[in-house]
CSV table of C-alpha atoms in Angstrom, one decimal:
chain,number,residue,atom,x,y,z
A,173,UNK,CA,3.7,-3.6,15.8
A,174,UNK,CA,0.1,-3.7,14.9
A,175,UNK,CA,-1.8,-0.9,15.5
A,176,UNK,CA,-5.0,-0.9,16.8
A,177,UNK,CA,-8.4,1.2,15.7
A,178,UNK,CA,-8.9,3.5,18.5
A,179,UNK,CA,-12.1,5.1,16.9
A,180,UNK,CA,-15.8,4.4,17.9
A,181,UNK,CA,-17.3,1.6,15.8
A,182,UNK,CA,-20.1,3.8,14.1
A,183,UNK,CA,-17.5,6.1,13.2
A,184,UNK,CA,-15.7,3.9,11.3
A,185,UNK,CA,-18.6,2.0,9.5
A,186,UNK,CA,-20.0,5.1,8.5
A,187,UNK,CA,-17.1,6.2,7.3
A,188,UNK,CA,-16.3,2.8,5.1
A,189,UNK,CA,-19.6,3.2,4.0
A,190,UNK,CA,-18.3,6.8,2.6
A,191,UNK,CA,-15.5,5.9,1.0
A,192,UNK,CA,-17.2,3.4,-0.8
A,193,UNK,CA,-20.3,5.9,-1.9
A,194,UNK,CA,-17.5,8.3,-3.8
A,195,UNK,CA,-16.6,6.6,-6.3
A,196,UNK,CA,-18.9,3.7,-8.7
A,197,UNK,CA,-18.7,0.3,-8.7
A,198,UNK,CA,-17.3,0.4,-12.6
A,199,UNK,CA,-14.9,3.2,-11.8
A,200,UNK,CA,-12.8,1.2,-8.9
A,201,UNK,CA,-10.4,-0.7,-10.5
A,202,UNK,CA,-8.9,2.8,-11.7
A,203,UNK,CA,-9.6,5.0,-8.7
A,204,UNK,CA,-10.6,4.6,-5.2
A,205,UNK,CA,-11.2,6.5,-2.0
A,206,UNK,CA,-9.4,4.9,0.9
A,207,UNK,CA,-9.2,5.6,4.7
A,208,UNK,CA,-6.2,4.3,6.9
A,209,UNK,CA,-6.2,3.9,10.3
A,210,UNK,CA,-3.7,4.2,13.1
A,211,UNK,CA,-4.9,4.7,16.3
A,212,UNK,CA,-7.3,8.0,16.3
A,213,UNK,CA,-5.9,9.1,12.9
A,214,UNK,CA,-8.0,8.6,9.7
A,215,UNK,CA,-5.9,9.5,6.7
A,216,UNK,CA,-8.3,9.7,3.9
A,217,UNK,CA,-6.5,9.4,0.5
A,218,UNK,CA,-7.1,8.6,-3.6
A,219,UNK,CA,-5.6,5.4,-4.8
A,220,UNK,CA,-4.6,4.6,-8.2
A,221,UNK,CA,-3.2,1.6,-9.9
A,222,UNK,CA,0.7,2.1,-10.5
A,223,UNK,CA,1.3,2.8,-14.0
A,224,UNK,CA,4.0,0.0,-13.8
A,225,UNK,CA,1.2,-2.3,-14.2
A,226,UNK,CA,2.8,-4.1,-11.4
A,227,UNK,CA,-0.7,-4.4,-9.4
A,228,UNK,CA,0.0,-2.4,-6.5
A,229,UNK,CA,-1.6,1.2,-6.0
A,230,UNK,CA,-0.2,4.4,-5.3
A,231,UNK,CA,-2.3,6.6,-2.9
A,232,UNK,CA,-2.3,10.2,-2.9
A,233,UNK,CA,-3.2,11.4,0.8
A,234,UNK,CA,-5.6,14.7,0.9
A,235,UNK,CA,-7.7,14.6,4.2
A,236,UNK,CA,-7.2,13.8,7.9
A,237,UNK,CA,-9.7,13.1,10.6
A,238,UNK,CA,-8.0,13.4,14.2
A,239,UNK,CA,-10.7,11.6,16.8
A,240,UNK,CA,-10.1,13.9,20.4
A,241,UNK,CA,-11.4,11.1,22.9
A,242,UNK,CA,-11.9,13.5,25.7
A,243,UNK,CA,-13.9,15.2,23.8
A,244,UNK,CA,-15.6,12.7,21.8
A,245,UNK,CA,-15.0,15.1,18.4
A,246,UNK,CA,-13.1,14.9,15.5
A,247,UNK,CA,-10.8,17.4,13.7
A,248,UNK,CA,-10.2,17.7,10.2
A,249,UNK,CA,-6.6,18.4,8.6
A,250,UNK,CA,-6.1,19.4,5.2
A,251,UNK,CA,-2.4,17.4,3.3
A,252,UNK,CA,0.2,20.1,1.6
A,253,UNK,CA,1.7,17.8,-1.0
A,254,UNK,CA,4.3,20.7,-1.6
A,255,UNK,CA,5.4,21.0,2.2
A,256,UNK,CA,4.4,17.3,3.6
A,257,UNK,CA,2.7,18.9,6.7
A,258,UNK,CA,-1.0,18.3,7.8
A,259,UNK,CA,-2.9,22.1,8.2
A,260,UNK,CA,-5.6,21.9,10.3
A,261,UNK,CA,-8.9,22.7,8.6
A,262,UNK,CA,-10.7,26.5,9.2
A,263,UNK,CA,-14.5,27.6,9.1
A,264,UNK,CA,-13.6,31.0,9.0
A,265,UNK,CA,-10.6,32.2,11.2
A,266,UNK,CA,-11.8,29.1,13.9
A,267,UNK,CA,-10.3,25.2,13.9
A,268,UNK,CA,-13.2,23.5,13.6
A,269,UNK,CA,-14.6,20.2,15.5
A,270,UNK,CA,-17.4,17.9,15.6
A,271,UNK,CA,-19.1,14.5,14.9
A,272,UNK,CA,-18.3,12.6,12.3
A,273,UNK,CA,-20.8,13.6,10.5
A,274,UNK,CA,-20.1,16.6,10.3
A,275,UNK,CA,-16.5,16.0,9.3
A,276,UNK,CA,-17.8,14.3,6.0
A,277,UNK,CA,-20.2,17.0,5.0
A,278,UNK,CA,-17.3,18.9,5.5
A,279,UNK,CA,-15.2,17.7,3.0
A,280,UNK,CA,-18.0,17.1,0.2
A,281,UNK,CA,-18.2,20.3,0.1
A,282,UNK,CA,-15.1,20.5,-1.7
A,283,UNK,CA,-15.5,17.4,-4.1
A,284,UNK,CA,-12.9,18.0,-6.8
A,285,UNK,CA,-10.1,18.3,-3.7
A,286,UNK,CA,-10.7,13.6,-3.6
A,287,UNK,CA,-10.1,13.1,-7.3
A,288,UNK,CA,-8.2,16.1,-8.9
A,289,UNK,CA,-4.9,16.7,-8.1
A,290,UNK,CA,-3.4,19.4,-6.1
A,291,UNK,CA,-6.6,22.2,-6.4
A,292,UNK,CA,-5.4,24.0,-3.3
């Protein structure tokens, strides 16, 4: 079953246009920033070559944008790699929703947390 894109358009060209802007063009054939899509779930994660050499990529996930379309927001989840589960982003003691925009200033404010392993 294929699954289609159920995100606004904007949205997800602004959002290629961010994965591509976090990591330079001589850097990507040994890490890149890469969003997956299923329906309104944006699963943002670091790929790496294998170290097989085999010329596939292992990706690491780390962020997750959940698009509410009543609402017309997006909520951001944070990945556990110790427990597997998704915990949904906090400003404070409040879940927190918005634009898309906002979601991606969001994250870079924690910039090491896309290409360092495991800082939280």
């Amino acid at each position: 079953m294929a699954w289609r894109r159920k995100i606004p358009e904007t949205d997800f060209a602004r959002l290629q246009r961010w994965c591509e802007s976090k990591v330079p063009p001589r850097d990507r054939r040994e890490v890149r920033i890469e969003c997956h899509i299923r329906g309104t779930f944006v699963t943002l994660s670091e790929a790496r070559p294998n170290w097989s050499g085999d010329g596939g990529w292992t990706h690491r996930k780390v962020w997750q944008l959940r698009y509410y379309e009543e609402e017309q927001q997006w909520g951001l989840y944070w990945y556990a790699p110790r427990t597997g589960r998704w915990g949904r982003y906090a400003r404070g003691f409040q879940f927190h929703c918005g634009s898309m925009v906002e979601m991606l200033a969001e994250i870079d404010l924690y910039p090491d947390r896309l290409l360092c392993p495991d800082r939280f």
